[in-house]
Short mmCIF file of C-alpha atoms in Angstrom, two decimals:
data_model
loop_
_atom_site.label_atom_id
_atom_site.label_comp_id
_atom_site.label_asym_id
_atom_site.label_seq_id
_atom_site.Cartn_x
_atom_site.Cartn_y
_atom_site.Cartn_z
CA MET A 1 62.21 101.01 -47.61
CA VAL A 2 65.91 102.80 -48.14
CA VAL A 3 66.51 105.53 -50.49
CA SER A 4 69.99 106.75 -51.75
CA CYS A 5 72.52 107.95 -53.45
CA GLY A 6 74.82 110.80 -53.35
CA LEU A 7 78.13 112.56 -54.54
CA SER A 8 79.79 115.76 -53.05
CA ASN A 9 78.97 119.18 -55.56
CA SER A 10 82.94 118.93 -56.53
CA GLY A 11 82.18 115.27 -57.61
CA ILE A 12 83.70 111.91 -56.03
CA ALA A 13 87.35 112.25 -55.13
CA HIS A 14 90.07 112.10 -58.16
CA HIS A 15 91.72 109.39 -56.00
CA ILE A 16 90.86 105.06 -56.84
CA ALA A 17 91.14 103.15 -54.01
CA TYR A 18 91.04 99.58 -54.38
CA ALA A 19 89.50 96.95 -52.15
CA PRO A 20 91.82 94.23 -50.22
CA SER A 21 90.89 90.90 -51.88
CA HIS A 22 89.65 89.31 -48.87
CA LEU A 23 86.16 91.38 -48.99
CA PRO A 24 83.17 88.90 -49.32
CA VAL A 25 81.41 88.13 -52.23
CA GLY A 26 78.92 90.72 -53.66
CA VAL A 27 80.54 93.55 -50.98
CA ARG A 28 80.87 96.93 -52.18
CA ARG A 29 82.88 98.86 -49.55
CA LEU A 30 83.90 102.50 -49.44
CA ILE A 31 87.23 103.05 -49.03
CA SER A 32 88.63 106.22 -47.90
CA VAL A 33 91.20 108.32 -49.66
CA LYS A 34 92.80 111.54 -48.36
CA GLY A 35 89.39 112.30 -46.46
CA SER A 36 87.20 111.12 -49.51
CA VAL A 37 84.71 108.39 -50.40
CA VAL A 38 84.67 106.45 -53.16
CA ASN A 39 84.07 102.94 -54.57
CA PRO A 40 86.71 100.87 -55.65
CA ARG A 41 84.97 99.50 -58.70
CA CYS A 42 83.61 103.28 -59.51
CA GLU A 43 85.18 105.02 -62.45
CA VAL A 44 83.26 108.07 -62.97
CA ALA A 45 83.59 111.43 -61.30
CA LEU A 46 82.02 114.23 -61.23
CA GLU A 47 82.95 117.23 -63.04
CA ARG A 48 83.90 120.18 -61.01
CA ASN A 49 81.64 123.04 -60.92
CA ASP A 50 84.02 125.36 -63.43
CA ASP A 51 84.04 122.17 -65.73
CA VAL A 52 80.46 122.12 -65.88
CA ARG A 53 80.26 126.15 -67.04
CA SER A 54 82.83 125.92 -69.47
CA PRO A 55 81.26 124.98 -72.57
CA LEU A 56 79.06 127.63 -71.98
CA THR A 57 81.48 130.50 -70.68
CA VAL A 58 83.07 130.70 -74.38
CA THR A 59 80.00 131.76 -76.05
CA SER A 60 78.99 135.38 -75.89
CA SER A 61 75.91 136.51 -73.31
CA SER A 62 73.50 136.74 -75.78
CA VAL A 63 73.45 132.95 -76.89
CA SER A 64 70.56 131.06 -75.71
CA ALA A 65 71.50 127.78 -73.68
CA LEU A 66 70.25 126.02 -76.42
CA GLU A 67 72.32 127.12 -79.13
CA ALA A 68 75.53 126.98 -76.79
CA LEU A 69 74.40 123.30 -76.47
CA LYS A 70 74.33 122.89 -80.36
CA THR A 71 77.53 124.29 -80.97
CA SER A 72 79.16 121.80 -78.18
CA ALA A 73 77.19 118.81 -78.21
CA ALA A 74 79.89 117.09 -80.15
CA ASP A 75 82.18 117.64 -78.09
CA ARG A 76 80.39 117.50 -74.30
CA TYR A 77 78.01 114.33 -75.21
CA THR A 78 79.72 112.02 -78.09
CA LYS A 79 82.81 110.79 -76.66
CA GLU A 80 80.66 108.02 -74.56
CA ARG A 81 77.83 106.47 -74.93
CA SER A 82 74.85 106.49 -73.08
CA SER A 83 75.84 104.73 -70.16
CA VAL A 84 73.69 102.39 -67.25
CA MET A 85 74.92 103.33 -64.11
CA VAL A 86 73.46 102.54 -60.59
CA ILE A 87 73.79 105.38 -57.58
CA GLY A 88 73.07 104.23 -54.06
CA ILE A 89 73.81 102.93 -50.62
CA SER A 90 73.20 99.74 -48.94
CA PHE A 91 74.07 98.05 -45.34
CA HIS A 92 77.68 97.59 -46.40
CA THR A 93 78.10 101.37 -46.80
CA ALA A 94 75.90 103.07 -44.33
CA PRO A 95 74.34 102.48 -40.86
CA VAL A 96 70.38 101.85 -40.60
CA ASP A 97 70.01 105.47 -39.09
CA ILE A 98 71.14 107.23 -42.51
CA ARG A 99 69.38 104.79 -44.57
CA GLU A 100 66.10 105.19 -43.03
CA LYS A 101 66.38 109.03 -43.54
CA LEU A 102 66.63 108.42 -47.19
CA SER A 103 63.59 105.95 -47.09
CA ILE A 104 61.17 106.23 -49.88
CA PRO A 105 57.53 105.05 -49.58
CA GLU A 106 56.91 102.32 -52.11
CA ALA A 107 53.70 104.14 -53.39
CA GLN A 108 55.77 107.26 -54.61
CA LEU A 109 58.35 104.85 -56.36
CA PRO A 110 56.51 105.43 -60.11
CA GLN A 111 56.49 108.97 -58.99
CA ALA A 112 60.28 108.97 -58.23
CA ILE A 113 61.16 107.41 -61.88
CA SER A 114 59.37 109.92 -63.48
CA GLU A 115 61.15 112.92 -61.68
CA LEU A 116 64.48 111.04 -62.31
CA CYS A 117 63.49 110.77 -66.26
CA ALA A 118 62.83 114.61 -66.20
CA LEU A 119 66.05 115.31 -65.45
CA ASN A 120 68.04 116.57 -68.27
CA HIS A 121 70.42 113.95 -68.82
CA ILE A 122 68.60 110.83 -67.51
CA GLU A 123 66.52 108.92 -69.90
CA GLU A 124 65.70 105.68 -68.10
CA ALA A 125 65.54 105.16 -64.19
CA ALA A 126 64.54 102.45 -61.61
CA VAL A 127 64.48 102.36 -57.90
CA LEU A 128 65.30 99.27 -56.03
CA SER A 129 64.19 100.35 -52.34
CA THR A 130 64.19 97.37 -49.47
CA CYS A 131 65.22 97.38 -45.60
CA ASN A 132 69.24 96.72 -46.53
CA ARG A 133 69.35 99.13 -49.87
CA MET A 134 68.50 101.86 -51.85
CA GLU A 135 69.53 101.71 -55.30
CA ILE A 136 68.89 103.95 -58.41
CA TYR A 137 69.46 102.30 -61.83
CA VAL A 138 69.53 104.97 -64.58
CA VAL A 139 70.57 105.27 -68.65
CA ALA A 140 72.19 108.37 -68.47
CA LEU A 141 72.80 110.56 -71.64
CA SER A 142 76.44 112.05 -69.90
CA GLN A 143 77.99 109.84 -67.04
CA HIS A 144 79.14 112.72 -65.46
CA ARG A 145 76.08 115.40 -65.20
CA GLY A 146 73.93 112.30 -64.88
CA VAL A 147 75.43 111.45 -61.79
CA LYS A 148 75.36 115.10 -60.35
CA GLU A 149 71.56 115.62 -61.07
CA VAL A 150 70.30 112.23 -59.91
CA THR A 151 72.57 113.18 -56.51
CA GLU A 152 71.15 116.77 -56.50
CA TRP A 153 67.83 115.33 -56.86
CA MET A 154 67.86 112.74 -54.09
CA SER A 155 68.97 115.56 -51.64
CA LYS A 156 66.07 117.77 -52.29
CA VAL A 157 63.73 115.12 -51.83
CA SER A 158 65.45 113.64 -48.43
CA GLY A 159 66.68 116.95 -47.34
CA VAL A 160 69.56 114.89 -46.95
CA PRO A 161 72.93 117.75 -47.61
CA VAL A 162 74.81 115.88 -50.51
CA SER A 163 77.61 116.10 -48.64
CA GLU A 164 75.98 113.70 -46.19
CA ILE A 165 75.11 111.45 -48.95
CA SER A 166 78.21 111.31 -50.44
CA GLN A 167 79.80 109.79 -47.40
CA HIS A 168 77.73 106.45 -47.82
CA GLN A 169 77.01 106.44 -51.90
CA PHE A 170 78.40 103.82 -54.19
CA LEU A 171 78.85 104.40 -58.24
CA LEU A 172 79.25 101.84 -60.66
CA HIS A 173 78.46 101.95 -64.47
CA ASN A 174 77.88 99.47 -67.76
CA LYS A 175 79.01 96.61 -67.04
CA ASP A 176 80.12 96.76 -63.31
CA ALA A 177 76.61 97.97 -62.58
CA THR A 178 74.89 95.19 -64.86
CA LYS A 179 76.92 92.82 -62.85
CA HIS A 180 76.00 94.15 -59.20
CA LEU A 181 72.27 93.81 -60.20
CA PHE A 182 72.86 90.29 -61.03
CA GLU A 183 74.38 89.86 -57.72
CA VAL A 184 72.14 91.19 -55.50
CA SER A 185 69.15 89.29 -57.48
CA ALA A 186 71.19 86.11 -57.05
CA GLY A 187 71.55 86.80 -53.01
CA LEU A 188 75.30 86.93 -52.99
CA ASP A 189 75.29 90.99 -52.10
CA SER A 190 72.53 89.85 -49.43
CA LEU A 191 72.88 90.40 -45.20
CA VAL A 192 72.36 86.59 -45.83
CA LEU A 193 74.06 85.26 -48.36
CA GLY A 194 71.72 83.57 -50.57
CA GLU A 195 68.60 85.08 -49.36
CA GLY A 196 65.62 84.35 -51.46
CA GLN A 197 63.41 87.70 -50.29
CA ILE A 198 65.58 90.34 -52.66
CA LEU A 199 64.49 88.13 -55.65
CA SER A 200 60.85 88.96 -54.99
CA GLN A 201 61.78 92.20 -54.49
CA VAL A 202 63.55 92.46 -57.99
CA LYS A 203 60.40 90.90 -59.24
CA HIS A 204 58.56 93.91 -57.46
CA VAL A 205 60.31 96.74 -59.03
CA VAL A 206 59.28 95.25 -62.56
CA LYS A 207 55.81 94.76 -61.58
CA VAL A 208 55.46 98.48 -59.99
CA ALA A 209 57.42 100.21 -62.82
CA GLN A 210 55.74 98.80 -65.96
CA GLY A 211 54.01 101.22 -68.03
CA VAL A 212 55.63 104.29 -65.85
CA PRO A 213 57.17 106.49 -68.73
CA GLY A 214 61.01 105.82 -68.17
CA PHE A 215 61.16 102.24 -67.33
CA ASP A 216 62.42 101.43 -70.82
CA ARG A 217 63.88 99.51 -72.82
CA LYS A 218 67.45 99.19 -71.38
CA ILE A 219 66.40 99.32 -67.85
CA SER A 220 63.44 97.14 -67.74
CA GLY A 221 65.31 94.65 -69.67
CA LEU A 222 68.09 94.80 -67.16
CA PHE A 223 65.66 94.28 -64.28
CA LYS A 224 63.73 91.21 -66.47
CA HIS A 225 67.34 89.41 -67.01
CA ALA A 226 68.41 89.97 -63.14
CA ILE A 227 65.02 87.69 -62.40
CA THR A 228 66.27 85.56 -64.75
CA VAL A 229 69.72 85.52 -63.41
CA GLY A 230 68.43 85.08 -59.85
CA LYS A 231 66.22 82.14 -60.87
CA ARG A 232 69.25 80.24 -62.29
CA VAL A 233 71.47 80.73 -59.93
CA ARG A 234 69.23 79.19 -56.83
CA THR A 235 67.82 76.57 -59.19
CA GLU A 236 71.90 75.67 -60.27
CA THR A 237 73.39 76.34 -56.96
CA LYS A 238 70.85 75.50 -54.30
CA ILE A 239 72.35 78.26 -52.55
CA SER A 240 69.52 79.35 -50.96
CA SER A 241 69.21 76.22 -49.21
CA GLY A 242 70.18 76.12 -45.55
CA SER A 243 70.55 80.00 -45.44
CA VAL A 244 68.29 82.29 -43.44
CA SER A 245 66.31 85.45 -44.79
CA VAL A 246 66.46 88.68 -42.48
CA SER A 247 63.11 87.46 -40.98
CA SER A 248 64.52 84.02 -40.11
CA ALA A 249 67.95 85.56 -38.82
CA ALA A 250 65.72 87.94 -36.34
CA VAL A 251 64.28 84.96 -34.94
CA GLU A 252 67.35 83.27 -34.56
CA LEU A 253 69.07 86.28 -32.76
CA ALA A 254 66.08 86.29 -30.36
CA GLN A 255 66.95 82.74 -29.66
CA MET A 256 70.59 83.30 -29.39
CA LYS A 257 69.81 85.65 -26.71
CA LEU A 258 67.68 84.21 -24.79
CA PRO A 259 68.53 81.85 -21.98
CA GLU A 260 67.47 78.05 -22.85
CA SER A 261 65.34 77.78 -19.81
CA SER A 262 62.97 80.54 -21.17
CA TYR A 263 62.10 79.24 -24.72
CA ASP A 264 59.15 77.20 -23.54
CA SER A 265 57.87 80.26 -21.67
CA VAL A 266 59.12 83.30 -23.35
CA ARG A 267 55.88 85.72 -24.26
CA VAL A 268 56.32 86.83 -27.94
CA LEU A 269 54.66 89.52 -29.74
CA VAL A 270 54.83 90.52 -33.60
CA VAL A 271 53.98 93.91 -34.48
CA GLY A 272 53.03 94.14 -38.38
CA ALA A 273 51.63 91.05 -40.47
CA GLY A 274 52.55 92.13 -43.83
CA LYS A 275 55.11 90.10 -45.86
CA MET A 276 57.90 90.67 -43.46
CA GLY A 277 55.62 89.85 -39.93
CA LYS A 278 54.36 86.57 -41.91
CA LEU A 279 57.89 85.58 -42.48
CA VAL A 280 58.80 85.89 -38.48
CA ILE A 281 55.48 84.44 -37.62
CA LYS A 282 56.59 81.09 -39.57
CA HIS A 283 59.99 81.35 -38.63
CA LEU A 284 59.24 81.12 -35.06
CA VAL A 285 56.50 78.28 -35.82
CA ALA A 286 59.52 76.61 -37.48
CA LYS A 287 61.52 77.30 -34.24
CA GLY A 288 58.69 75.62 -32.18
CA CYS A 289 56.96 78.67 -30.81
CA THR A 290 53.16 77.64 -30.11
CA LYS A 291 52.16 80.64 -29.10
CA MET A 292 52.24 84.32 -30.07
CA VAL A 293 49.96 88.01 -30.01
CA VAL A 294 49.91 89.76 -33.27
CA VAL A 295 49.02 93.22 -33.54
CA ASN A 296 47.86 94.47 -36.63
CA ARG A 297 45.47 97.15 -38.03
CA THR A 298 43.27 94.58 -39.57
CA GLU A 299 42.13 90.69 -38.76
CA ASP A 300 42.27 89.34 -42.19
CA LYS A 301 45.59 88.82 -42.86
CA VAL A 302 46.02 87.12 -39.23
CA ASN A 303 43.61 84.96 -39.90
CA ALA A 304 45.14 83.75 -43.23
CA ILE A 305 48.26 83.02 -41.38
CA ARG A 306 46.42 81.61 -38.55
CA ASP A 307 44.88 79.28 -41.10
CA GLU A 308 48.37 78.60 -42.30
CA CYS A 309 49.90 77.86 -39.11
CA ASN A 310 48.24 74.76 -37.57
CA ASP A 311 48.38 73.78 -33.95
CA VAL A 312 49.66 77.28 -33.34
CA GLU A 313 47.98 79.45 -31.02
CA ILE A 314 47.86 83.21 -32.68
CA VAL A 315 45.76 85.93 -31.15
CA TYR A 316 45.04 89.09 -32.72
CA GLN A 317 44.99 92.50 -31.18
CA PRO A 318 44.23 95.54 -32.47
CA PHE A 319 46.72 98.80 -32.83
CA SER A 320 45.04 100.37 -30.52
CA GLU A 321 46.34 97.89 -27.98
CA LEU A 322 49.54 97.73 -29.03
CA LEU A 323 51.75 99.38 -25.71
CA SER A 324 49.32 97.39 -23.40
CA CYS A 325 50.43 93.95 -25.45
CA ALA A 326 53.92 94.89 -25.34
CA SER A 327 54.15 95.63 -21.68
CA GLU A 328 53.02 92.01 -21.29
CA SER A 329 55.44 90.43 -23.70
CA ASP A 330 59.26 89.26 -23.06
CA VAL A 331 60.24 89.56 -26.71
CA ILE A 332 59.07 92.26 -29.29
CA PHE A 333 59.52 91.77 -32.97
CA THR A 334 58.48 94.72 -34.87
CA CYS A 335 58.41 94.96 -38.79
CA THR A 336 55.49 97.55 -40.04
CA ALA A 337 56.08 100.11 -42.85
CA SER A 338 55.16 102.97 -40.35
CA GLU A 339 57.47 106.27 -40.99
CA THR A 340 57.34 107.18 -37.02
CA PRO A 341 58.59 105.25 -34.27
CA LEU A 342 55.49 102.76 -32.56
CA PHE A 343 57.83 102.43 -29.32
CA LEU A 344 59.64 105.61 -27.43
CA LYS A 345 61.51 105.73 -24.44
CA GLU A 346 58.79 107.51 -22.11
CA GLN A 347 56.70 104.64 -23.14
CA VAL A 348 58.65 101.64 -22.86
CA GLU A 349 60.20 102.81 -19.43
CA THR A 350 56.48 102.65 -18.10
CA PHE A 351 56.33 98.98 -19.21
CA PRO A 352 56.40 96.15 -15.84
CA THR A 353 59.63 94.61 -14.92
CA LEU A 354 59.79 91.04 -16.42
CA THR A 355 60.40 88.60 -14.05
CA SER A 356 61.13 85.73 -16.42
CA GLN A 357 64.31 87.94 -17.65
CA SER A 358 66.24 90.95 -16.41
CA GLN A 359 65.64 92.92 -20.27
CA ARG A 360 62.62 92.67 -22.47
CA MET A 361 63.75 92.76 -26.02
CA PHE A 362 62.76 94.35 -29.14
CA VAL A 363 63.63 93.11 -32.42
CA ASP A 364 63.27 95.63 -35.32
CA ILE A 365 63.49 94.93 -38.88
CA SER A 366 61.99 97.68 -39.94
CA VAL A 367 63.35 100.72 -41.72
CA PRO A 368 62.54 103.29 -41.02
CA ARG A 369 63.16 101.47 -37.40
CA ASN A 370 60.09 101.09 -35.37
CA VAL A 371 61.48 101.48 -31.97
CA ASP A 372 63.43 104.40 -31.18
CA SER A 373 67.13 104.55 -30.97
CA HIS A 374 66.61 106.08 -27.47
CA VAL A 375 65.16 102.96 -26.02
CA SER A 376 68.33 101.37 -26.05
CA ASP A 377 69.43 103.49 -23.04
CA LEU A 378 66.98 102.07 -20.73
CA GLU A 379 68.65 99.28 -18.43
CA THR A 380 65.31 97.21 -18.98
CA ALA A 381 65.64 97.10 -22.64
CA ARG A 382 67.62 95.14 -25.07
CA VAL A 383 67.44 96.85 -28.62
CA TYR A 384 68.31 95.23 -32.14
CA ASN A 385 68.06 96.34 -35.59
CA VAL A 386 68.46 95.21 -38.90
CA ASP A 387 72.20 95.28 -38.82
CA ASP A 388 72.72 93.63 -35.36
CA LEU A 389 71.70 90.49 -37.73
CA LYS A 390 75.04 89.99 -38.90
CA GLU A 391 76.18 87.82 -35.97
CA VAL A 392 73.29 85.21 -36.85
CA VAL A 393 74.49 84.68 -40.63
CA GLU A 394 78.03 83.16 -39.73
CA ALA A 395 76.34 79.28 -39.99
CA ASN A 396 77.12 77.48 -43.03
CA LYS A 397 79.15 80.26 -44.53
CA GLU A 398 82.06 77.80 -45.80
CA ASP A 399 79.13 75.81 -48.24
CA ARG A 400 77.12 79.08 -49.33
CA LEU A 401 80.35 80.60 -49.82
CA ARG A 402 81.41 77.84 -52.08
CA LYS A 403 77.93 77.72 -54.08
CA ALA A 404 78.65 81.81 -53.73
CA LYS A 405 81.64 81.05 -56.41
CA GLU A 406 79.84 78.70 -58.64
CA ALA A 407 77.09 81.60 -58.92
CA GLN A 408 79.72 83.68 -59.86
CA LEU A 409 80.39 81.95 -63.12
CA ILE A 410 76.78 82.05 -63.95
CA ILE A 411 76.42 85.72 -63.25
CA SER A 412 79.62 86.14 -65.51
CA GLU A 413 77.78 84.77 -68.55
CA GLU A 414 74.69 86.49 -68.11
CA VAL A 415 76.24 89.61 -67.62
CA HIS A 416 77.84 88.74 -71.19
CA GLU A 417 74.74 88.08 -72.58
CA PHE A 418 73.04 91.20 -71.46
CA GLU A 419 75.51 93.50 -72.53
CA ALA A 420 75.62 91.82 -76.00
CA TRP A 421 72.02 92.53 -76.08
CA LYS A 422 72.16 96.24 -74.78
CA ASP A 423 74.98 96.98 -76.93
CA SER A 424 73.28 95.34 -80.39
CA LEU A 425 70.55 98.37 -79.15
CA GLU A 426 73.05 101.19 -80.16
CA THR A 427 73.20 100.02 -83.70
CA VAL A 428 68.96 100.47 -84.12
CA PRO A 429 69.50 104.29 -84.90
CA THR A 430 71.91 103.73 -87.35
CA LEU A 431 69.73 101.01 -89.07
CA LYS A 432 66.71 103.42 -89.06
CA LYS A 433 68.53 106.25 -90.34
CA LEU A 434 69.97 104.36 -93.24
CA ARG A 435 66.95 103.08 -94.17
CA ALA A 436 65.25 106.59 -94.17
CA TYR A 437 68.07 107.68 -95.84
CA ALA A 438 67.90 105.70 -98.68
CA GLU A 439 63.84 105.62 -98.71
CA ARG A 440 64.58 109.43 -99.10
CA ILE A 441 67.14 108.64 -102.39
CA ARG A 442 64.32 106.20 -104.01
CA ALA A 443 61.26 107.82 -103.25
CA SER A 444 63.04 110.93 -105.39
CA GLU A 445 64.52 109.07 -108.13
CA PHE A 446 60.77 106.91 -108.74
CA GLU A 447 58.89 110.32 -109.14
CA LYS A 448 61.80 111.89 -111.61
CA CYS A 449 61.23 108.68 -113.42
CA VAL A 450 57.67 108.52 -113.73
CA GLU A 451 57.36 112.26 -114.49
CA LYS A 452 59.55 111.61 -117.76
CA MET A 453 58.10 108.19 -119.03
CA GLY A 454 54.75 110.40 -119.11
CA ASP A 455 51.12 108.60 -119.07
CA LEU A 456 51.47 105.17 -117.21
CA THR A 457 48.90 102.57 -116.22
CA LYS A 458 48.44 101.98 -112.72
CA LYS A 459 50.20 98.42 -113.19
CA GLN A 460 53.14 100.13 -114.29
CA LYS A 461 53.63 102.59 -111.83
CA VAL A 462 52.82 99.53 -109.30
CA ALA A 463 56.01 97.68 -110.94
CA ILE A 464 58.47 100.35 -111.24
CA HIS A 465 57.63 101.72 -108.01
CA GLY A 466 58.36 97.75 -106.91
CA LEU A 467 61.48 97.52 -108.77
CA SER A 468 62.78 100.73 -107.25
CA LYS A 469 61.76 99.20 -103.39
CA GLY A 470 63.41 95.90 -104.62
CA ILE A 471 66.69 97.64 -105.68
CA VAL A 472 67.03 99.62 -102.51
CA ASN A 473 66.16 96.55 -100.49
CA LYS A 474 69.23 94.31 -102.08
CA LEU A 475 71.77 97.34 -102.08
CA LEU A 476 70.46 97.61 -98.06
CA GLU A 477 71.04 93.53 -97.42
CA GLY A 478 74.79 93.47 -96.70
CA PRO A 479 74.69 96.62 -94.50
CA MET A 480 72.00 96.08 -92.59
CA GLN A 481 73.44 92.52 -91.95
CA HIS A 482 76.59 93.61 -90.88
CA LEU A 483 74.92 95.89 -88.00
CA ARG A 484 72.95 92.76 -86.38
CA SER A 485 74.30 90.30 -84.12
CA ASP A 486 74.33 86.99 -85.49
CA GLU A 487 75.86 84.04 -84.02
CA ASN A 488 76.21 82.15 -87.33
CA GLU A 489 78.02 85.13 -88.92
CA GLY A 490 80.96 84.96 -85.72
CA ARG A 491 80.66 88.98 -85.63
CA THR A 492 82.20 90.42 -82.23
CA LEU A 493 80.46 93.38 -80.33
CA ASP A 494 83.33 95.23 -81.49
CA GLU A 495 83.00 94.31 -85.17
CA ILE A 496 79.52 95.30 -85.01
CA LEU A 497 79.86 98.77 -83.28
CA GLU A 498 83.07 99.76 -85.82
CA ASN A 499 80.95 98.70 -89.00
CA MET A 500 77.90 101.59 -87.17
CA HIS A 501 80.33 103.80 -86.88
CA THR A 502 81.80 103.10 -90.64
CA LEU A 503 77.89 103.38 -91.94
CA ASN A 504 77.50 106.74 -90.25
CA ARG A 505 80.61 108.27 -91.45
CA ILE A 506 80.14 107.11 -95.09
CA PHE A 507 76.38 108.64 -95.49
CA GLY A 508 76.82 111.47 -93.14
CA LEU A 509 74.32 109.73 -90.65
CA ASP A 510 76.02 111.12 -87.80
CA THR A 511 73.65 109.15 -85.38
CA GLU A 512 75.28 109.33 -82.21
CA ILE A 513 75.57 113.54 -82.44
CA SER A 514 71.86 113.93 -83.73
CA ILE A 515 70.31 111.86 -81.27
CA LEU A 516 72.26 112.78 -78.02
CA GLU A 517 71.61 116.38 -79.24
CA GLU A 518 68.42 116.06 -80.07
CA LYS A 519 67.36 114.04 -76.73
CA ILE A 520 69.30 116.80 -74.58
CA ARG A 521 67.50 119.50 -76.45
CA SER A 522 64.10 118.20 -75.92
CA LYS A 523 64.85 117.64 -72.76
CA MET A 524 66.24 121.23 -72.03
CA GLU A 525 63.17 122.78 -73.60
CA LYS A 526 60.76 121.21 -71.59
CA ALA A 527 62.26 122.35 -68.45
CA LYS A 528 62.26 125.72 -70.25
CA ASN A 529 58.58 125.67 -70.81
CA LEU A 530 57.53 124.42 -66.98
CA PRO A 531 55.97 127.18 -65.29
#
């Protein structure tokens, strides 16, 4: 799994470049402008250090940070609503040696979400890690400060300098971030256009993050909607038919590089019997391979695969026999979760020379890599990794691109639907505050009425209470209705949000100011009290 995000301390470049129109569907390329790297769809730039300090410099040294925050909250935070953002790297923007440096193990993903949401300006978070990408999705109370905090967190946990991360990162927010995740889930941003494995990985994010504090309404809603989009695209366009996954691309690459005369005699070793290893085995079988050796820590998974593959000889070997098995193999596929290389140069150079071909082939689809990069220096070895699979994906390109255009129409519809749902959430605080405001007035007037009327029976009090409730409900019915999204009423999102701002002004609710300030103050107070 790979992790990434990044920006320089001084922020993203203040120059915006636009990608050429011929770039492939779903590709997010970094464009270099005057020595700075930016994303063509990125619209958010980090503030410079002096900008970050400026709200506090106008106050006296005796004023606390919280007091300074209170006096400047309206100016600093309420000019923008909370934003959904994605900060990350992918195979489009960074080579494998950079991606593996930023790798986060699956077991640490819940902890990563919790740590991200502990940052002052991050409210919700999720992490999508695969061999081809690492993307951090957040709801940020401030776009600028949120990006800065996430970037610095990434640098801290990975040990990679912010300056190095910024050379390979991309940033999208709000509608663009939503569209990007939908394209990812649909397989439009994959190395192999339309591949299906990424949808399973998006589902896994929801499974792992469910119940983790910080994987809340907006981010969980975004990922669940992305799953729906991925399923719909595959059902309606059949984009996955005829295309290949990373695992099948690895098998096809090996087949392309082998002499045709050696297909029947080549000795195959698969290292790892997890999800990727199982797919490699199945694709080998589909290509006509009838015998292979599988090295895995336990035999149970190998037995299960053997039961699914009839008429194929699958020989299990424990990890203690890894080097011995590799020395007797012509083609070695590695697909484990090991965080350290399984094959080093000094080990491979001791392997006996092959008689069937001049070089032993390593096809490494693991991130971090299982085969040390120096192995490729040997004349007796050829090493391919996930970045070398690009030459395999040209088959059926025209058909898949046509289906991708159909998929984009579906994604546009789904983005509009999700954004409508997300924007409707902005009115919820106003609804609650308006009802609470009315309830306070009703309760106060009810008490005054009861006191003036003297002794009343329980039945009379209930009747008066019901009358007051009924009046308030009737008066609130119109304003409440104009804050809800109802297709039958024909109100646009802009109209609903304008109604929200109008009610805030009329009743003095100050919803956005109070909520943003309250959230940020609470986070800062917690950070202040930490040991």
